[in-house]
mmCIF file with all atom_site columns, C-alpha atoms in Angstrom:
data_model
loop_
_atom_site.group_PDB
_atom_site.id
_atom_site.type_symbol
_atom_site.label_atom_id
_atom_site.label_alt_id
_atom_site.label_comp_id
_atom_site.label_asym_id
_atom_site.label_entity_id
_atom_site.label_seq_id
_atom_site.pdbx_PDB_ins_code
_atom_site.Cartn_x
_atom_site.Cartn_y
_atom_site.Cartn_z
_atom_site.occupancy
_atom_site.B_iso_or_equiv
_atom_site.pdbx_formal_charge
_atom_site.auth_seq_id
_atom_site.auth_comp_id
_atom_site.auth_asym_id
_atom_site.auth_atom_id
_atom_site.pdbx_PDB_model_num
ATOM 1   C CA . UNK G 1 1   ? 105.599 99.244  134.811 1.00 54.00 ? 1207 UNK G CA 1
ATOM 2   C CA . UNK G 1 2   ? 105.929 102.797 133.507 1.00 52.00 ? 1208 UNK G CA 1
ATOM 3   C CA . UNK G 1 3   ? 103.168 104.437 131.507 1.00 57.00 ? 1209 UNK G CA 1
ATOM 4   C CA . UNK G 1 4   ? 105.478 104.958 128.526 1.00 48.00 ? 1210 UNK G CA 1
ATOM 5   C CA . UNK G 1 5   ? 106.318 101.226 128.493 1.00 51.00 ? 1211 UNK G CA 1
ATOM 6   C CA . UNK G 1 6   ? 102.626 100.291 128.669 1.00 46.00 ? 1212 UNK G CA 1
ATOM 7   C CA . UNK G 1 7   ? 101.849 102.668 125.799 1.00 40.00 ? 1213 UNK G CA 1
ATOM 8   C CA . UNK G 1 8   ? 104.715 101.219 123.766 1.00 43.00 ? 1214 UNK G CA 1
ATOM 9   C CA . UNK G 1 9   ? 103.439 97.668  124.326 1.00 43.00 ? 1215 UNK G CA 1
ATOM 10  C CA . UNK G 1 10  ? 99.918  98.727  123.356 1.00 49.00 ? 1216 UNK G CA 1
ATOM 11  C CA . UNK G 1 11  ? 101.242 100.314 120.157 1.00 45.00 ? 1217 UNK G CA 1
ATOM 12  C CA . UNK G 1 12  ? 103.142 97.138  119.236 1.00 44.00 ? 1218 UNK G CA 1
ATOM 13  C CA . UNK G 1 13  ? 100.054 95.023  119.919 1.00 47.00 ? 1219 UNK G CA 1
ATOM 14  C CA . UNK G 1 14  ? 97.853  97.287  117.798 1.00 47.00 ? 1220 UNK G CA 1
ATOM 15  C CA . UNK G 1 15  ? 100.374 97.210  114.942 1.00 44.00 ? 1221 UNK G CA 1
ATOM 16  C CA . UNK G 1 16  ? 100.539 93.399  115.111 1.00 44.00 ? 1222 UNK G CA 1
ATOM 17  C CA . UNK G 1 17  ? 96.768  93.144  114.917 1.00 44.00 ? 1223 UNK G CA 1
ATOM 18  C CA . UNK G 1 18  ? 96.525  95.529  111.952 1.00 42.00 ? 1224 UNK G CA 1
ATOM 19  C CA . UNK G 1 19  ? 99.273  93.708  110.054 1.00 42.00 ? 1225 UNK G CA 1
ATOM 20  C CA . UNK G 1 20  ? 97.647  90.304  110.574 1.00 41.00 ? 1226 UNK G CA 1
ATOM 21  C CA . UNK G 1 21  ? 94.241  91.715  109.562 1.00 44.00 ? 1227 UNK G CA 1
ATOM 22  C CA . UNK G 1 22  ? 95.544  93.117  106.268 1.00 50.00 ? 1228 UNK G CA 1
ATOM 23  C CA . UNK G 1 23  ? 95.205  91.084  103.098 1.00 63.00 ? 1229 UNK G CA 1
ATOM 24  C CA . UNK G 1 24  ? 98.150  89.009  101.911 1.00 82.00 ? 1230 UNK G CA 1
ATOM 25  C CA . UNK G 1 25  ? 98.337  88.555  98.148  1.00 89.00 ? 1231 UNK G CA 1
ATOM 26  C CA . UNK G 1 26  ? 99.866  85.288  96.963  1.00 95.00 ? 1232 UNK G CA 1
ATOM 27  C CA . UNK G 1 27  ? 100.808 84.503  93.359  1.00 97.00 ? 1233 UNK G CA 1
ATOM 28  C CA . UNK G 1 28  ? 99.230  81.301  92.059  1.00 97.00 ? 1234 UNK G CA 1
ATOM 29  C CA . UNK G 1 29  ? 99.062  79.308  88.814  1.00 97.00 ? 1235 UNK G CA 1
ATOM 30  C CA . UNK G 1 30  ? 96.040  79.150  86.554  1.00 97.00 ? 1236 UNK G CA 1
ATOM 31  C CA . UNK G 1 31  ? 95.674  75.487  87.444  1.00 96.00 ? 1237 UNK G CA 1
ATOM 32  C CA . UNK G 1 32  ? 95.092  76.532  91.089  1.00 96.00 ? 1238 UNK G CA 1
ATOM 33  C CA . UNK G 1 33  ? 91.903  78.441  90.208  1.00 97.00 ? 1239 UNK G CA 1
ATOM 34  C CA . UNK G 1 34  ? 88.527  76.970  91.200  1.00 97.00 ? 1240 UNK G CA 1
ATOM 35  C CA . UNK G 1 35  ? 86.417  75.946  88.177  1.00 97.00 ? 1241 UNK G CA 1
ATOM 36  C CA . UNK G 1 36  ? 83.972  78.868  88.589  1.00 98.00 ? 1242 UNK G CA 1
ATOM 37  C CA . UNK G 1 37  ? 86.845  81.372  88.715  1.00 98.00 ? 1243 UNK G CA 1
ATOM 38  C CA . UNK G 1 38  ? 88.485  79.729  85.696  1.00 97.00 ? 1244 UNK G CA 1
ATOM 39  C CA . UNK G 1 39  ? 85.234  80.163  83.735  1.00 98.00 ? 1245 UNK G CA 1
ATOM 40  C CA . UNK G 1 40  ? 85.138  83.888  84.559  1.00 98.00 ? 1246 UNK G CA 1
ATOM 41  C CA . UNK G 1 41  ? 88.830  84.257  83.681  1.00 97.00 ? 1247 UNK G CA 1
ATOM 42  C CA . UNK G 1 42  ? 88.272  82.524  80.331  1.00 97.00 ? 1248 UNK G CA 1
ATOM 43  C CA . UNK G 1 43  ? 85.397  84.900  79.567  1.00 97.00 ? 1249 UNK G CA 1
ATOM 44  C CA . UNK G 1 44  ? 87.174  88.066  80.733  1.00 95.00 ? 1250 UNK G CA 1
ATOM 45  C CA . UNK G 1 45  ? 90.540  87.313  79.127  1.00 96.00 ? 1251 UNK G CA 1
ATOM 46  C CA . UNK G 1 46  ? 89.413  86.750  75.522  1.00 95.00 ? 1252 UNK G CA 1
ATOM 47  C CA . UNK G 1 47  ? 91.978  88.482  73.313  1.00 94.00 ? 1253 UNK G CA 1
ATOM 48  C CA . UNK G 1 48  ? 94.137  89.405  76.325  1.00 97.00 ? 1254 UNK G CA 1
ATOM 49  C CA . UNK G 1 49  ? 97.641  88.506  77.423  1.00 98.00 ? 1255 UNK G CA 1
ATOM 50  C CA . UNK G 1 50  ? 97.523  87.237  80.988  1.00 98.00 ? 1256 UNK G CA 1
ATOM 51  C CA . UNK G 1 51  ? 100.348 88.534  83.203  1.00 98.00 ? 1257 UNK G CA 1
ATOM 52  C CA . UNK G 1 52  ? 99.591  86.621  86.424  1.00 97.00 ? 1258 UNK G CA 1
ATOM 53  C CA . UNK G 1 53  ? 97.083  85.247  88.899  1.00 98.00 ? 1259 UNK G CA 1
ATOM 54  C CA . UNK G 1 54  ? 96.879  85.807  92.642  1.00 98.00 ? 1260 UNK G CA 1
ATOM 55  C CA . UNK G 1 55  ? 94.693  85.001  95.606  1.00 97.00 ? 1261 UNK G CA 1
ATOM 56  C CA . UNK G 1 56  ? 94.189  86.861  98.844  1.00 95.00 ? 1262 UNK G CA 1
ATOM 57  C CA . UNK G 1 57  ? 92.026  86.625  101.900 1.00 93.00 ? 1263 UNK G CA 1
ATOM 58  C CA . UNK G 1 58  ? 90.388  89.930  102.696 1.00 87.00 ? 1264 UNK G CA 1
ATOM 59  C CA . UNK G 1 59  ? 87.917  90.346  105.549 1.00 87.00 ? 1265 UNK G CA 1
ATOM 60  C CA . UNK G 1 60  ? 87.746  86.560  105.861 1.00 90.00 ? 1266 UNK G CA 1
ATOM 61  C CA . UNK G 1 61  ? 86.872  85.987  102.180 1.00 92.00 ? 1267 UNK G CA 1
ATOM 62  C CA . UNK G 1 62  ? 89.160  84.301  99.654  1.00 96.00 ? 1268 UNK G CA 1
ATOM 63  C CA . UNK G 1 63  ? 89.329  86.317  96.429  1.00 97.00 ? 1269 UNK G CA 1
ATOM 64  C CA . UNK G 1 64  ? 91.170  85.769  93.154  1.00 98.00 ? 1270 UNK G CA 1
ATOM 65  C CA . UNK G 1 65  ? 92.688  88.268  90.731  1.00 98.00 ? 1271 UNK G CA 1
ATOM 66  C CA . UNK G 1 66  ? 93.852  88.043  87.146  1.00 98.00 ? 1272 UNK G CA 1
ATOM 67  C CA . UNK G 1 67  ? 96.130  90.767  85.773  1.00 98.00 ? 1273 UNK G CA 1
ATOM 68  C CA . UNK G 1 68  ? 96.176  91.082  82.023  1.00 98.00 ? 1274 UNK G CA 1
ATOM 69  C CA . UNK G 1 69  ? 96.863  93.339  79.070  1.00 98.00 ? 1275 UNK G CA 1
ATOM 70  C CA . UNK G 1 70  ? 94.001  93.965  76.633  1.00 96.00 ? 1276 UNK G CA 1
ATOM 71  C CA . UNK G 1 71  ? 94.584  95.960  73.445  1.00 94.00 ? 1277 UNK G CA 1
ATOM 72  C CA . UNK G 1 72  ? 97.724  97.503  74.949  1.00 95.00 ? 1278 UNK G CA 1
ATOM 73  C CA . UNK G 1 73  ? 96.234  98.579  78.306  1.00 96.00 ? 1279 UNK G CA 1
ATOM 74  C CA . UNK G 1 74  ? 96.146  96.934  81.722  1.00 97.00 ? 1280 UNK G CA 1
ATOM 75  C CA . UNK G 1 75  ? 93.048  95.301  83.146  1.00 98.00 ? 1281 UNK G CA 1
ATOM 76  C CA . UNK G 1 76  ? 92.835  93.619  86.564  1.00 98.00 ? 1282 UNK G CA 1
ATOM 77  C CA . UNK G 1 77  ? 89.751  91.587  87.469  1.00 98.00 ? 1283 UNK G CA 1
ATOM 78  C CA . UNK G 1 78  ? 89.042  90.481  91.059  1.00 97.00 ? 1284 UNK G CA 1
ATOM 79  C CA . UNK G 1 79  ? 86.559  87.663  91.687  1.00 97.00 ? 1285 UNK G CA 1
ATOM 80  C CA . UNK G 1 80  ? 85.179  85.814  94.665  1.00 97.00 ? 1286 UNK G CA 1
ATOM 81  C CA . UNK G 1 81  ? 85.439  82.010  94.907  1.00 96.00 ? 1287 UNK G CA 1
ATOM 82  C CA . UNK G 1 82  ? 82.147  81.610  93.001  1.00 97.00 ? 1288 UNK G CA 1
ATOM 83  C CA . UNK G 1 83  ? 83.612  83.494  90.024  1.00 97.00 ? 1289 UNK G CA 1
ATOM 84  C CA . UNK G 1 84  ? 81.478  86.608  90.585  1.00 97.00 ? 1290 UNK G CA 1
ATOM 85  C CA . UNK G 1 85  ? 83.356  89.749  89.586  1.00 97.00 ? 1291 UNK G CA 1
ATOM 86  C CA . UNK G 1 86  ? 83.979  92.007  92.564  1.00 96.00 ? 1292 UNK G CA 1
ATOM 87  C CA . UNK G 1 87  ? 86.137  94.704  91.011  1.00 97.00 ? 1293 UNK G CA 1
ATOM 88  C CA . UNK G 1 88  ? 87.674  95.689  87.689  1.00 98.00 ? 1294 UNK G CA 1
ATOM 89  C CA . UNK G 1 89  ? 90.535  98.165  87.391  1.00 98.00 ? 1295 UNK G CA 1
ATOM 90  C CA . UNK G 1 90  ? 91.071  99.106  83.768  1.00 98.00 ? 1296 UNK G CA 1
ATOM 91  C CA . UNK G 1 91  ? 93.526  101.560 82.300  1.00 98.00 ? 1297 UNK G CA 1
ATOM 92  C CA . UNK G 1 92  ? 91.904  104.423 80.401  1.00 98.00 ? 1298 UNK G CA 1
ATOM 93  C CA . UNK G 1 93  ? 93.433  107.226 78.383  1.00 97.00 ? 1299 UNK G CA 1
ATOM 94  C CA . UNK G 1 94  ? 93.506  110.659 79.939  1.00 94.00 ? 1300 UNK G CA 1
ATOM 95  C CA . UNK G 1 95  ? 91.956  112.071 76.776  1.00 95.00 ? 1301 UNK G CA 1
ATOM 96  C CA . UNK G 1 96  ? 88.912  109.807 77.184  1.00 96.00 ? 1302 UNK G CA 1
ATOM 97  C CA . UNK G 1 97  ? 88.055  111.205 80.628  1.00 97.00 ? 1303 UNK G CA 1
ATOM 98  C CA . UNK G 1 98  ? 85.324  113.760 81.226  1.00 97.00 ? 1304 UNK G CA 1
ATOM 99  C CA . UNK G 1 99  ? 86.745  117.245 81.860  1.00 97.00 ? 1305 UNK G CA 1
ATOM 100 C CA . UNK G 1 100 ? 85.560  117.195 85.492  1.00 98.00 ? 1306 UNK G CA 1
ATOM 101 C CA . UNK G 1 101 ? 87.488  113.958 86.131  1.00 98.00 ? 1307 UNK G CA 1
ATOM 102 C CA . UNK G 1 102 ? 90.660  115.277 84.474  1.00 97.00 ? 1308 UNK G CA 1
ATOM 103 C CA . UNK G 1 103 ? 90.438  118.469 86.509  1.00 97.00 ? 1309 UNK G CA 1
ATOM 104 C CA . UNK G 1 104 ? 89.707  116.571 89.726  1.00 97.00 ? 1310 UNK G CA 1
ATOM 105 C CA . UNK G 1 105 ? 92.666  114.218 89.290  1.00 97.00 ? 1311 UNK G CA 1
ATOM 106 C CA . UNK G 1 106 ? 95.017  117.079 88.465  1.00 96.00 ? 1312 UNK G CA 1
ATOM 107 C CA . UNK G 1 107 ? 93.805  119.067 91.482  1.00 96.00 ? 1313 UNK G CA 1
ATOM 108 C CA . UNK G 1 108 ? 94.537  116.071 93.751  1.00 96.00 ? 1314 UNK G CA 1
ATOM 109 C CA . UNK G 1 109 ? 97.901  115.510 92.028  1.00 96.00 ? 1315 UNK G CA 1
ATOM 110 C CA . UNK G 1 110 ? 98.806  119.143 92.687  1.00 95.00 ? 1316 UNK G CA 1
ATOM 111 C CA . UNK G 1 111 ? 102.148 119.804 90.982  1.00 95.00 ? 1317 UNK G CA 1
ATOM 112 C CA . UNK G 1 112 ? 102.660 116.116 90.155  1.00 96.00 ? 1318 UNK G CA 1
ATOM 113 C CA . UNK G 1 113 ? 102.456 114.600 86.679  1.00 96.00 ? 1319 UNK G CA 1
ATOM 114 C CA . UNK G 1 114 ? 99.613  112.133 86.041  1.00 96.00 ? 1320 UNK G CA 1
ATOM 115 C CA . UNK G 1 115 ? 101.232 109.032 84.514  1.00 96.00 ? 1321 UNK G CA 1
ATOM 116 C CA . UNK G 1 116 ? 98.421  106.482 84.227  1.00 97.00 ? 1322 UNK G CA 1
ATOM 117 C CA . UNK G 1 117 ? 94.692  106.464 84.962  1.00 98.00 ? 1323 UNK G CA 1
ATOM 118 C CA . UNK G 1 118 ? 92.452  103.501 85.751  1.00 98.00 ? 1324 UNK G CA 1
ATOM 119 C CA . UNK G 1 119 ? 88.707  103.272 86.101  1.00 98.00 ? 1325 UNK G CA 1
ATOM 120 C CA . UNK G 1 120 ? 87.542  101.311 89.143  1.00 98.00 ? 1326 UNK G CA 1
ATOM 121 C CA . UNK G 1 121 ? 84.299  99.392  88.756  1.00 98.00 ? 1327 UNK G CA 1
ATOM 122 C CA . UNK G 1 122 ? 82.723  97.450  91.623  1.00 97.00 ? 1328 UNK G CA 1
ATOM 123 C CA . UNK G 1 123 ? 79.736  95.161  91.100  1.00 90.00 ? 1329 UNK G CA 1
ATOM 124 C CA . UNK G 1 124 ? 79.211  96.629  87.599  1.00 94.00 ? 1330 UNK G CA 1
ATOM 125 C CA . UNK G 1 125 ? 79.188  100.238 88.832  1.00 97.00 ? 1331 UNK G CA 1
ATOM 126 C CA . UNK G 1 126 ? 81.897  102.817 88.099  1.00 98.00 ? 1332 UNK G CA 1
ATOM 127 C CA . UNK G 1 127 ? 82.947  104.046 91.545  1.00 98.00 ? 1333 UNK G CA 1
ATOM 128 C CA . UNK G 1 128 ? 86.199  105.949 90.981  1.00 98.00 ? 1334 UNK G CA 1
ATOM 129 C CA . UNK G 1 129 ? 89.148  106.889 88.838  1.00 98.00 ? 1335 UNK G CA 1
ATOM 130 C CA . UNK G 1 130 ? 92.644  106.337 90.174  1.00 98.00 ? 1336 UNK G CA 1
ATOM 131 C CA . UNK G 1 131 ? 95.771  108.025 88.834  1.00 97.00 ? 1337 UNK G CA 1
ATOM 132 C CA . UNK G 1 132 ? 99.417  107.195 89.342  1.00 97.00 ? 1338 UNK G CA 1
ATOM 133 C CA . UNK G 1 133 ? 101.250 110.449 89.956  1.00 97.00 ? 1339 UNK G CA 1
ATOM 134 C CA . UNK G 1 134 ? 104.957 111.341 89.859  1.00 97.00 ? 1340 UNK G CA 1
ATOM 135 C CA . UNK G 1 135 ? 105.982 114.237 92.098  1.00 96.00 ? 1341 UNK G CA 1
ATOM 136 C CA . UNK G 1 136 ? 109.660 115.094 92.581  1.00 96.00 ? 1342 UNK G CA 1
ATOM 137 C CA . UNK G 1 137 ? 110.689 111.539 91.667  1.00 96.00 ? 1343 UNK G CA 1
ATOM 138 C CA . UNK G 1 138 ? 108.184 109.880 94.021  1.00 97.00 ? 1344 UNK G CA 1
ATOM 139 C CA . UNK G 1 139 ? 105.170 107.848 92.920  1.00 97.00 ? 1345 UNK G CA 1
ATOM 140 C CA . UNK G 1 140 ? 101.792 108.119 94.589  1.00 97.00 ? 1346 UNK G CA 1
ATOM 141 C CA . UNK G 1 141 ? 98.148  107.506 93.765  1.00 97.00 ? 1347 UNK G CA 1
ATOM 142 C CA . UNK G 1 142 ? 95.125  109.788 93.871  1.00 97.00 ? 1348 UNK G CA 1
ATOM 143 C CA . UNK G 1 143 ? 91.445  108.992 93.405  1.00 97.00 ? 1349 UNK G CA 1
ATOM 144 C CA . UNK G 1 144 ? 88.324  110.920 92.503  1.00 98.00 ? 1350 UNK G CA 1
ATOM 145 C CA . UNK G 1 145 ? 84.735  109.858 92.019  1.00 97.00 ? 1351 UNK G CA 1
ATOM 146 C CA . UNK G 1 146 ? 83.103  109.363 88.600  1.00 97.00 ? 1352 UNK G CA 1
ATOM 147 C CA . UNK G 1 147 ? 82.057  113.022 88.791  1.00 97.00 ? 1353 UNK G CA 1
ATOM 148 C CA . UNK G 1 148 ? 85.639  114.205 89.412  1.00 97.00 ? 1354 UNK G CA 1
ATOM 149 C CA . UNK G 1 149 ? 84.952  115.161 93.020  1.00 97.00 ? 1355 UNK G CA 1
ATOM 150 C CA . UNK G 1 150 ? 87.010  113.937 95.992  1.00 94.00 ? 1356 UNK G CA 1
ATOM 151 C CA . UNK G 1 151 ? 85.853  110.665 97.562  1.00 95.00 ? 1357 UNK G CA 1
ATOM 152 C CA . UNK G 1 152 ? 84.734  110.219 101.155 1.00 92.00 ? 1358 UNK G CA 1
ATOM 153 C CA . UNK G 1 153 ? 86.985  107.112 101.290 1.00 91.00 ? 1359 UNK G CA 1
ATOM 154 C CA . UNK G 1 154 ? 89.505  105.375 99.020  1.00 90.00 ? 1360 UNK G CA 1
ATOM 155 C CA . UNK G 1 155 ? 88.098  102.633 96.793  1.00 91.00 ? 1361 UNK G CA 1
#
């Protein structure tokens, strides 16, 4: 077998492994939620309009997510099967951001226009801000830390 064929087979195998290892999000109904997750959803969604529910297995753990609108802005809450909140992504206004965060997001967006910004909180700690950016008709996302500086890794 030629070396190029072996390399091609290895690349296909690696791609197959990475695709199967990635999380698959599946839409579910509220009635499919475990009782502990339902309790957290009830608490977190007071005064909100719920858009949908989903579940996904990530790194071998089954997690649940509720997407909602609260006071006109989006809020997504991810929970583990015990109902513990893992992550909250909540839309914030650009004007409410510290100057360093605004500057950091714009620097990462380069010539793009920042459309929407969300705070990302994990285990009750603000870890990042994420912005949706439009550049030449294409959407992308950029993140900075709570201090406006680039992150070592995406959150």
